[in-house]
Coordinates of C-alpha atoms and ligand atoms in Angstrom, one line a residue:
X1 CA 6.7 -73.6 -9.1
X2 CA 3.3 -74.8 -11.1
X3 CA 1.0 -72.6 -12.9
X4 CA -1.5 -73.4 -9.9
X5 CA 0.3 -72.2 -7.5
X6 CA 1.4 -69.0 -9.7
X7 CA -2.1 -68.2 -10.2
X8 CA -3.4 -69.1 -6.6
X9 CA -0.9 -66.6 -4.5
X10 CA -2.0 -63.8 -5.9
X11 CA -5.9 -64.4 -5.1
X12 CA -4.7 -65.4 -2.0
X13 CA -3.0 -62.5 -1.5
X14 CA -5.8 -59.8 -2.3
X15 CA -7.9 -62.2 0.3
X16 CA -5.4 -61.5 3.3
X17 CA -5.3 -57.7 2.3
X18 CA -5.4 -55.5 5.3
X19 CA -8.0 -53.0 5.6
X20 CA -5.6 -50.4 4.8
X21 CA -4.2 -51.9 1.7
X22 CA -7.8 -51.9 0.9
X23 CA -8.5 -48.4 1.3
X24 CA -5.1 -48.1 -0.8
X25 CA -7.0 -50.2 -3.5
X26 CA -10.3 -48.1 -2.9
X27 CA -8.0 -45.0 -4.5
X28 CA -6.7 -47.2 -7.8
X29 CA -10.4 -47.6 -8.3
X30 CA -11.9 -44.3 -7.8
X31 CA -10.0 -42.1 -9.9
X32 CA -12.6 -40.5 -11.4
X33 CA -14.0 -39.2 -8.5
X34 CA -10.4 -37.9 -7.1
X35 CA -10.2 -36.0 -10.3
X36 CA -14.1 -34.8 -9.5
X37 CA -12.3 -33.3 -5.8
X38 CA -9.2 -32.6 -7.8
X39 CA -10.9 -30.2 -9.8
X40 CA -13.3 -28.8 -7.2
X41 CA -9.8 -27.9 -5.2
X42 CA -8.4 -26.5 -8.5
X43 CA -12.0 -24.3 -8.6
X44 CA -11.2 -22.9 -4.6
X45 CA -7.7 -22.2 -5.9
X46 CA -8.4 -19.9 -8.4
X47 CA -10.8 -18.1 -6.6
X48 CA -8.7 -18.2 -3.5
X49 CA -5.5 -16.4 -5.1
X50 CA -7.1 -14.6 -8.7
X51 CA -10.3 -13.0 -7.2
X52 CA -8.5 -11.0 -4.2
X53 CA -6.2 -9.6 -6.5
X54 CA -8.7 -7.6 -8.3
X55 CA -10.7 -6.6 -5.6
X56 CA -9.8 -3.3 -4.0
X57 CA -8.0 -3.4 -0.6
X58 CA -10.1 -4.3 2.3
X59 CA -10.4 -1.8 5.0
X60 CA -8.0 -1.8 8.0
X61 CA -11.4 -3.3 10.3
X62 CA -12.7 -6.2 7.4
X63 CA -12.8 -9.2 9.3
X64 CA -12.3 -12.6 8.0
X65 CA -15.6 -13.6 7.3
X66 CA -16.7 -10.2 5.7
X67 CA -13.7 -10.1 3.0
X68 CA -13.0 -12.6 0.7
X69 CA -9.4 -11.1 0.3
X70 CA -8.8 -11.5 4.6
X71 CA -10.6 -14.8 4.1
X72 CA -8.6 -16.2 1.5
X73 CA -5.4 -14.8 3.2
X74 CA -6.2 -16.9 6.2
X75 CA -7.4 -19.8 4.2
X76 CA -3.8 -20.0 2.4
X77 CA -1.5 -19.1 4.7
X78 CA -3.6 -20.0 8.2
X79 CA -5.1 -23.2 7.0
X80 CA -3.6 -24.5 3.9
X81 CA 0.4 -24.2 4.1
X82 CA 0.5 -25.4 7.8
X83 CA -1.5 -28.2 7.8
X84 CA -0.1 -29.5 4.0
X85 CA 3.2 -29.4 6.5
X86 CA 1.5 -31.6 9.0
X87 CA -0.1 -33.9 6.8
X88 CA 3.2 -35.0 5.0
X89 CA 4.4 -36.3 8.4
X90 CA 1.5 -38.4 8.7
X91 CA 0.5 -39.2 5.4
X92 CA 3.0 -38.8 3.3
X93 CA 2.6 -36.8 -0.3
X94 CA -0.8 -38.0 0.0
X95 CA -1.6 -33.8 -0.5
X96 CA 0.6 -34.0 -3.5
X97 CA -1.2 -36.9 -5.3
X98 CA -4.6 -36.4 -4.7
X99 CA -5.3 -32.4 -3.2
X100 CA -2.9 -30.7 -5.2
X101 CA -3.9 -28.0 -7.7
X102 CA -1.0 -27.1 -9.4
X103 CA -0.5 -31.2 -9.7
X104 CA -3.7 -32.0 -11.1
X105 CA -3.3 -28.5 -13.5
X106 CA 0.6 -30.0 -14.6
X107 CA -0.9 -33.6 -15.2
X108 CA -3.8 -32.8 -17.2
X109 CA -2.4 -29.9 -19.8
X110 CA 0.4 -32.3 -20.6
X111 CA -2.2 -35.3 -22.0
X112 CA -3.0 -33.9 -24.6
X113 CA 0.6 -33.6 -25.6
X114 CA 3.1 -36.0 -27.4
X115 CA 5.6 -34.3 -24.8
X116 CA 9.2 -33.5 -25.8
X117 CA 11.8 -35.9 -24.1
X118 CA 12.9 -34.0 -20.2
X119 CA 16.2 -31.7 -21.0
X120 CA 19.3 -32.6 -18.9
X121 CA 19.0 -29.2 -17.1
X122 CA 15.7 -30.1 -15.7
X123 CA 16.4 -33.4 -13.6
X124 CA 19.4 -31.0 -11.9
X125 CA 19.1 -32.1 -8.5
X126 CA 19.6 -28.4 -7.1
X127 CA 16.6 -27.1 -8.1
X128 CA 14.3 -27.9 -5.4
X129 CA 16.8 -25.8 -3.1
X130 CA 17.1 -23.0 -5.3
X131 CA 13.5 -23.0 -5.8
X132 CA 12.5 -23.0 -2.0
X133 CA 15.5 -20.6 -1.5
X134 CA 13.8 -18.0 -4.2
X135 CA 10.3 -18.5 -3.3
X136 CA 10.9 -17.7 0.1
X137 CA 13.7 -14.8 -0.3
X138 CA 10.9 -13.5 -3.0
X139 CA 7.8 -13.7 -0.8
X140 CA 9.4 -12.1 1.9
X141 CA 10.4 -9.0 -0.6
X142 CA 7.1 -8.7 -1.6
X143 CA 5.0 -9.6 1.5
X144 CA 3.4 -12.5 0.3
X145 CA 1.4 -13.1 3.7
X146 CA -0.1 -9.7 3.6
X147 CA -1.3 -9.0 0.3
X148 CA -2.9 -10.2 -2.4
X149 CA -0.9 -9.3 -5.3
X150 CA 1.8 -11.1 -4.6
X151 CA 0.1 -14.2 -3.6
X152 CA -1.0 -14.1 -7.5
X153 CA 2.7 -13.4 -8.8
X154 CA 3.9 -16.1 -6.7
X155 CA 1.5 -19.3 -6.6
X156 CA -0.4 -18.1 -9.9
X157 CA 3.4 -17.7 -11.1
X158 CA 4.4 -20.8 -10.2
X159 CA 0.5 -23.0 -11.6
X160 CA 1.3 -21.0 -14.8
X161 CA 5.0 -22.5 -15.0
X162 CA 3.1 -25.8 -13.9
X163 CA 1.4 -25.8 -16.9
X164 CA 3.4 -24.9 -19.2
X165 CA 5.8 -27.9 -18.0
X166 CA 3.0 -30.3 -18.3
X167 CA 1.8 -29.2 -22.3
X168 CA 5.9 -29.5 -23.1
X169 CA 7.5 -32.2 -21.3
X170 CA 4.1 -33.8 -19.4
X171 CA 3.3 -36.2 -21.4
X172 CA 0.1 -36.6 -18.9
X173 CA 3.4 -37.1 -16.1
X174 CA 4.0 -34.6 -13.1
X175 CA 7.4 -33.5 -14.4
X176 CA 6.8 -30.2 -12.9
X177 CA 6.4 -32.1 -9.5
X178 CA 9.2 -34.1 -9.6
X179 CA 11.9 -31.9 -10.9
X180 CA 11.0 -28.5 -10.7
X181 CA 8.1 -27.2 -7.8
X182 CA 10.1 -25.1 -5.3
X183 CA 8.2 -27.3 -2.6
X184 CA 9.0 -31.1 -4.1
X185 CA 12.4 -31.1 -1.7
X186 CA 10.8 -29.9 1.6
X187 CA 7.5 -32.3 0.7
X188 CA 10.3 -35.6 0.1
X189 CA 12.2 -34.9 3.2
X190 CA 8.9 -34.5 5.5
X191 CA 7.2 -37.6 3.7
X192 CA 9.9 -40.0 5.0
X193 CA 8.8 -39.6 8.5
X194 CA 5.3 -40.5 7.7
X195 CA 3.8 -43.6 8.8
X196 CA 2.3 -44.8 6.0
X197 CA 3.1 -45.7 2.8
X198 CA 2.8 -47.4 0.1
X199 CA 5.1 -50.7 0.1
X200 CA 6.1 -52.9 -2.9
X201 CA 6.5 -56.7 -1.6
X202 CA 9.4 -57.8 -5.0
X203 CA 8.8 -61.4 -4.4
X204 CA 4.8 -60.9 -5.4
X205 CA 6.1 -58.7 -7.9
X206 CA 8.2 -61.0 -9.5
X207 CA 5.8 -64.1 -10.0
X208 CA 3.7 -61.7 -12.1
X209 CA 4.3 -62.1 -15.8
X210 CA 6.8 -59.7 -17.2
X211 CA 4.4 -58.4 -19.5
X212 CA 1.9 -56.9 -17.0
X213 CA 1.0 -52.8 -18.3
X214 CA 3.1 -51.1 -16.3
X215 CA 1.3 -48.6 -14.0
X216 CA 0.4 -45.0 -14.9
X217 CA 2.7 -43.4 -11.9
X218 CA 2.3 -39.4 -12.0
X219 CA 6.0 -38.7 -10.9
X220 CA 7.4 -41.1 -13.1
X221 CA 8.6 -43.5 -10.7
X222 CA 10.3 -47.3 -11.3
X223 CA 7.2 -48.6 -9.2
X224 CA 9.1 -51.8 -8.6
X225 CA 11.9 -50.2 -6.7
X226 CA 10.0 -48.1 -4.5
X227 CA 11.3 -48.1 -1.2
X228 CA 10.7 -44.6 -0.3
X229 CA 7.8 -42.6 0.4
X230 CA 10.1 -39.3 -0.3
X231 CA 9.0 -38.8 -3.9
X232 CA 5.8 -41.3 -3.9
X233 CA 2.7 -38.8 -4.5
X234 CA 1.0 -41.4 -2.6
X235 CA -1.4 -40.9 -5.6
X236 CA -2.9 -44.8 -4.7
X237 CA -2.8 -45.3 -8.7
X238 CA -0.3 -48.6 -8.4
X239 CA -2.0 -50.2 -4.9
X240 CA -2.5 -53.8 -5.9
X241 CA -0.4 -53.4 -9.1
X242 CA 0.7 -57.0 -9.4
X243 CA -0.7 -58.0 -6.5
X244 CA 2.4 -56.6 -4.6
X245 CA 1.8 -53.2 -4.1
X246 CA -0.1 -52.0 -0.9
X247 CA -0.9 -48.9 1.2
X248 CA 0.9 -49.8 4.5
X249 CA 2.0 -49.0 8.0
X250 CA 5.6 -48.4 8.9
X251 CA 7.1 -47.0 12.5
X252 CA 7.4 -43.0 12.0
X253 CA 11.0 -42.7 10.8
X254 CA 11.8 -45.8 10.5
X255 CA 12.9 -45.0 6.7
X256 CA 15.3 -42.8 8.6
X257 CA 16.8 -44.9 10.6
X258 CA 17.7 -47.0 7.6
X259 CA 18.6 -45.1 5.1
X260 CA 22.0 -45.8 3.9
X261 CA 24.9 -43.8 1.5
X262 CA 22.8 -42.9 -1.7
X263 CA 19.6 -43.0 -0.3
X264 CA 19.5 -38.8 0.4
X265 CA 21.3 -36.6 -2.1
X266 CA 23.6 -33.3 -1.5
X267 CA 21.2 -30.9 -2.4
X268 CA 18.3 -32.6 -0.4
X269 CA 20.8 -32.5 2.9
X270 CA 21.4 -28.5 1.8
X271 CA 18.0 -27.9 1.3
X272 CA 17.6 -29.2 5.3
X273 CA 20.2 -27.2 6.9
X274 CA 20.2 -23.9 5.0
X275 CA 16.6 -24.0 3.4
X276 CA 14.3 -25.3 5.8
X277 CA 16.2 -24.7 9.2
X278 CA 18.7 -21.4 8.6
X279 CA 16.9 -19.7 5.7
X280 CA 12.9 -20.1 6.4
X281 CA 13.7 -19.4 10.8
X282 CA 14.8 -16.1 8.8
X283 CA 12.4 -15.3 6.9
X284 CA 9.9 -16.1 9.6
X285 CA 12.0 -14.1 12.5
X286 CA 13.1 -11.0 10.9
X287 CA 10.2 -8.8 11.5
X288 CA 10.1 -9.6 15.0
X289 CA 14.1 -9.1 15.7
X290 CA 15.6 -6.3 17.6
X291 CA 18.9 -6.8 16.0
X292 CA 17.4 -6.6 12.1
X293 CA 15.8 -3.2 13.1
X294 CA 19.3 -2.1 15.4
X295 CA 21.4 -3.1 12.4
X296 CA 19.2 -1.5 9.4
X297 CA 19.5 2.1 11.3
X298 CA 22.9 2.0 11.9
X299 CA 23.5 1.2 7.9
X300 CA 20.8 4.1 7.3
X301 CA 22.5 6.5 9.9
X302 CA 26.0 5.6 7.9
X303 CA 24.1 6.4 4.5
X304 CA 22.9 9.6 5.4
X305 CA 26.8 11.0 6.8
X306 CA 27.8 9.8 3.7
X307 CA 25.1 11.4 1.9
X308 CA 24.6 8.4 -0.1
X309 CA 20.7 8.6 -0.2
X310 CA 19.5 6.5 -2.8
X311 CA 19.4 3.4 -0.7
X312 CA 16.8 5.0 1.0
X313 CA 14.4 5.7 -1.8
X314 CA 11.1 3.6 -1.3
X315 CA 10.6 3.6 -5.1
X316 CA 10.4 0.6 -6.2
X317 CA 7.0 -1.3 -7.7
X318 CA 5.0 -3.2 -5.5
X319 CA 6.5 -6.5 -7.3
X320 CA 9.8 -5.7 -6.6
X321 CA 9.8 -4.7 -3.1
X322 CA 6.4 -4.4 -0.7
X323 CA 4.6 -0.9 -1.7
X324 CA 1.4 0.2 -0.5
X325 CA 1.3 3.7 0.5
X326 CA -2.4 3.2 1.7
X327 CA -1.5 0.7 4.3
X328 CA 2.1 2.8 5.5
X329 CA 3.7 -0.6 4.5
X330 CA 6.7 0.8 2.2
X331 CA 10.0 -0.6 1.0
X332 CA 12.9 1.2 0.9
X333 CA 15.9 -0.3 -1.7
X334 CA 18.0 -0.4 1.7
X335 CA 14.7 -2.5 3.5
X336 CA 14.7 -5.3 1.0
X337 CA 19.0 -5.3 0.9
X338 CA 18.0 -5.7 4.8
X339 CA 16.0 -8.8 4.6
X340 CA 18.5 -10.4 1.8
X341 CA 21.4 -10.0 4.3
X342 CA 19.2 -11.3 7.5
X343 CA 17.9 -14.2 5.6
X344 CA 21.7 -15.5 4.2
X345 CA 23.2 -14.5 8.0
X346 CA 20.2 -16.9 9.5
X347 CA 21.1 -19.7 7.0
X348 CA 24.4 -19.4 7.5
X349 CA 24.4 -19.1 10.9
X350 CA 21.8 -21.8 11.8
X351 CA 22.3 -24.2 8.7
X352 CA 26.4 -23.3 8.8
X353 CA 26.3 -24.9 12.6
X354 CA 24.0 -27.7 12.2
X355 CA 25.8 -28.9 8.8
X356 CA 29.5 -28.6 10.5
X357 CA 28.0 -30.7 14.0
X358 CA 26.5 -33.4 11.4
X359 CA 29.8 -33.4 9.6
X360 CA 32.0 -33.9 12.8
X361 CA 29.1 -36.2 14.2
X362 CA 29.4 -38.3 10.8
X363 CA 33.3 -38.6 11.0
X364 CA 33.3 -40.0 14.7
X365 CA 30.7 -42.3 13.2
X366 CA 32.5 -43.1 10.0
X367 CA 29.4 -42.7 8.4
X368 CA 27.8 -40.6 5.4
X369 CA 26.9 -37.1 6.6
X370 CA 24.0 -36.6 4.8
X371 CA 22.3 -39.6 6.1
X372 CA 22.8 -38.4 9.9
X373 CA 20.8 -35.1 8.2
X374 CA 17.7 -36.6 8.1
X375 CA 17.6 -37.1 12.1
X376 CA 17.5 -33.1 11.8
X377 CA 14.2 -33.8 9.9
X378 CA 11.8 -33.6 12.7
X379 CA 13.4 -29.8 14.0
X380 CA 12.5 -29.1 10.2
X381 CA 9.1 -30.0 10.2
X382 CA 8.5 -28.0 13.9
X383 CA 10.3 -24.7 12.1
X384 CA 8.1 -25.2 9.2
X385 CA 4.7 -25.4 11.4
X386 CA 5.7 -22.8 14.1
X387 CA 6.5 -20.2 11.5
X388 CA 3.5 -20.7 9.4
X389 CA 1.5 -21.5 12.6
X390 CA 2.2 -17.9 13.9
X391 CA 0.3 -16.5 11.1
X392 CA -2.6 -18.5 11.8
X393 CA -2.5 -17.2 15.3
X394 CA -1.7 -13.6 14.5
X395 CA -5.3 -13.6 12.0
X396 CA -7.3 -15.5 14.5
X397 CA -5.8 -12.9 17.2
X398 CA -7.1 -10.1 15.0
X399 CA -10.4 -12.0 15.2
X400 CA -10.5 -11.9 18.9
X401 CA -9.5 -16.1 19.1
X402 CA -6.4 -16.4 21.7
X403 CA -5.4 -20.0 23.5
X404 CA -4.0 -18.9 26.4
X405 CA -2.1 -22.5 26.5
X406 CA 0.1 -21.4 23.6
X407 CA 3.7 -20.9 24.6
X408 CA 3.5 -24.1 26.9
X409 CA 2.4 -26.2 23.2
X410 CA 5.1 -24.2 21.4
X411 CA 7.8 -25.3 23.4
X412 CA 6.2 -29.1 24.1
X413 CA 6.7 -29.2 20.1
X414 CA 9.8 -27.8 20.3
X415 CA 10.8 -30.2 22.8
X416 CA 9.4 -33.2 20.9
X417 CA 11.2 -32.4 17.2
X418 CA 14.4 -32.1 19.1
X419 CA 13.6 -35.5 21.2
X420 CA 12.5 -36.7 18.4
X421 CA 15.7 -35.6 16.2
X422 CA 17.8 -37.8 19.0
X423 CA 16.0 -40.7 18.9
X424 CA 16.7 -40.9 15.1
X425 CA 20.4 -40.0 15.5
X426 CA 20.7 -42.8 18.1
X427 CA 18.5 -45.0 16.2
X428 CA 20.6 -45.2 13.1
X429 CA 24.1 -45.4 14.9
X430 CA 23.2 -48.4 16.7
X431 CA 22.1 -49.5 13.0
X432 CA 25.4 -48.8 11.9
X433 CA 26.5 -50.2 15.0
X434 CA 28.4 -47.5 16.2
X435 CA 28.8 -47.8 20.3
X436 CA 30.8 -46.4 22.5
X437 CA 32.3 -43.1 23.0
X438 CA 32.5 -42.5 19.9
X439 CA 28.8 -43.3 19.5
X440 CA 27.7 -41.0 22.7
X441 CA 30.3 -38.2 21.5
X442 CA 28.7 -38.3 17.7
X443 CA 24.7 -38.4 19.8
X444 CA 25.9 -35.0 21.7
X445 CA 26.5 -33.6 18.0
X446 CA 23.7 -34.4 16.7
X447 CA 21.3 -33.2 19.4
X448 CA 23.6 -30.1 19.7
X449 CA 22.8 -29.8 15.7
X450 CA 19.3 -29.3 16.3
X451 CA 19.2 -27.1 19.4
X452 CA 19.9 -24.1 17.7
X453 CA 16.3 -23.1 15.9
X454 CA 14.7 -24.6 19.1
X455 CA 16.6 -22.4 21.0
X456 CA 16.2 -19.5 18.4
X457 CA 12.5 -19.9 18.6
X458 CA 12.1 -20.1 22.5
X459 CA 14.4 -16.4 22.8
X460 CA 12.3 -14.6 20.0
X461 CA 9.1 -15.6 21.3
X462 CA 10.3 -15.5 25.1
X463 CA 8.0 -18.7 25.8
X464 CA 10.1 -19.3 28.6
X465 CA 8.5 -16.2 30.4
X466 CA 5.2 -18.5 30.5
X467 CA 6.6 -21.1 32.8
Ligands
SF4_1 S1 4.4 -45.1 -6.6 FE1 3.6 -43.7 -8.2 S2 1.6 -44.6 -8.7 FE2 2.2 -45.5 -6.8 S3 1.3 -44.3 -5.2 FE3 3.4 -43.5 -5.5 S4 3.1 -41.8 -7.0 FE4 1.2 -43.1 -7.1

């Protein structure tokens, strides 16, 4: 190939670039005024979680728009968390690269810094489980939802960790995003169902010299072998790096449906059965189950016969187990053993079924089991937004805001991740060209995997009562 014609693609290329691609370049180019929003959302943040933590408790009548510290609970928990969830199926990490806080906080106090070189222990694949795991197990201890204090031991807990990362190992790199934030797992499994993404064309790629500046990527990702949006920040930094890298549209789940052996790790396919589907339907479900409150007296009823009372005893600090007096919202030692056991039954119980149906779906197929996880991907994501969603609706409730159309959209989301869940399994046995009985028996498993939380949900919040 001639010079010209090295020198004339390229041009030619960033002539045919979709408008998309060039809203992709648009973000390479504007950095400085993502940072400007970057810090403005790092300015909302602190306000959001310090401020309400100093400021005495509201009364039991403040209203969201008369206390910062009921605004700020609906702003984090009614606005923020759900829709981040929603905005990684459609967008990708796009939250993560550009919106993020604790991203922008990691980045920037590690620029400064030679950095030291990232320990062994630290790219442990596991963590992202064992981070959601804690976080959630942790924030159900201490009421997260309801107070404020909390919400500063947790997130303010976790920025401060963020930063401290950053100044040792950063480097002016997100290592604290990639390795360690106990959301990074749940945000790369949601971001592969998005429909856009940022694509690298290797051909284009290739006809570029070899000694083109590589591109500042925040996760510290080999830019030329992206092919998955799942840890992309979708940060817009490397769109027409090369002239082969563009912002791009893709059919939702089509990354799914062909991912292959090596694509999705152990702990990522954990982190979806027992994190996101057994372990957070827990934490969201316990305080509205008959059986938690059943089971707890009966332990307590056993206790007291056998005068073993210390169990009992609501005396631990407010950071240990939920204790405000003020509110009648007390702890006992026995409460918070309560939750433990009710959160590890649910992921047990839900994740335990859903991983052995993948397994014996994945054998039938002869394929890898953790890539017929991902079709449970979609029940993840409607878990994630109908838990968090129901404390948007429970402060809005207390604001006198009902929808009266409700249970009829909890169950048509239901309905859809599960539908939605199928059409995945099915999509990638025919990929692996899998037909037959063996194909329809392995489709049954799979659909039966994710059934369970749908049909969890519709019993606790008897929706079918609205029909
Ligand atoms: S590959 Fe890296 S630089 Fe490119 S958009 Fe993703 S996170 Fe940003």
């Amino acid at each position: 190939m001639s010079t010209h014609t090295l020198h004339f693609q390229p041009r030619q290329a960033r002539a045919q670039r979709t408008r998309l691609a060039r809203l992709g370049d648009m973000m390479a180019r504007q950095r400085g005024r993502i940072a400007l929003l970057q810090w403005a959302i790092v300015g909302l943040y602190f306000v959001l979680v310090a401020a309400p933590a100093f400021l005495p408790m509201p009364p039991e009548e403040a209203r969201m728009f008369n206390s910062l510290t009921r605004f700020a609970q609906f702003a984090f928990w009614g606005i923020w968390w759900p829709f981040v969830i929603a905005s990684m199926l459609l967008v990708g990490r796009f939250w993560c690269g550009v919106m993020c806080p604790e991203g922008a906080l990691t980045e920037f106090a590690g620029r400064p810094g030679k950095g030291r070189p990232i320990p062994r222990w630290m790219r442990w694949p596991g963590w992202p489980l064992v981070g959601f795991l804690g976080t959630t197990l942790y924030g159900q201890l201490i009421s997260v939802y309801e107070y404020p204090g909390p919400v500063l031991v947790i997130l303010g807990g976790s920025t401060v960790a963020a930063v401290a990362v950053g100044i040792v190992y950063g480097r002016g790199k997100r290592v604290w995003c990639r390795y360690l934030c106990p959301v990074t797992g749940v945000f790369a499994l949601l971001a592969r169902l998005a429909p856009l993404h940022f694509k690298v064309d290797r051909t284009a790629w290739d006809m570029q010299p070899a000694n083109t500046p590589a591109v500042d990527c925040p996760p510290l990702l080999n830019v030329s072998a992206l092919a998955s949006a799942s840890q992309c920040h979708a940060c817009g930094r490397c769109s027409g790096h090369r002239d082969a890298v563009a912002l791009r549209w893709r059919w939702p789940g089509s990354e799914i449906v062909r991912s292959q052996s090596g694509d999705v790790g152990r702990y990522e396919a954990l982190l979806l059965f027992y994190g996101m589907l057994g372990f957070a339907l827990g934490a969201f479900q316990w305080t509205m189950a008959p059986g938690f409150v059943r089971a707890k007296q009966w332990v307590a009823t056993w206790l007291v016969e056998h005068d073993i009372l210390w169990p009992l005893a609501d005396n631990a600090p407010w950071w240990v187990l939920t204790h405000y007096p003020q509110a009648s919202d007390v702890f006992s030692w026995l409460d918070g053993a309560g939750i433990v056991a009710w959160l590890v039954a649910s992921a047990l119980l839900v994740g335990g079924c859903a991983h052995l149906a993948t397994v014996l779906a994945a054998r039938l197929a002869r394929a890898d089991w953790k890539v017929l996880a991902l079709g449970l991907v979609p029940m993840a994501a409607a878990n994630l937004f109908l838990g968090l969603s129901m404390l948007t609706l429970t402060q809005l409730r207390s604001e006198g805001i009902e929808f009266g159309w409700l249970p009829q959209a909890r169950v048509a989301l239901l309905l859809l991740a599960w539908l939605a869940g199928i059409a995945l399994g099915v999509g990638q046995l025919r990929r692996m060209d899998v037909r037959g009985l063996r194909a329809a028996a392995a489709a049954v498993l799979l659909a039966g995997a994710a059934a369970l939380p749908a049909l969890l949900w519709v019993r606790t919040l008897d929706l079918l009562r609205a029909f």
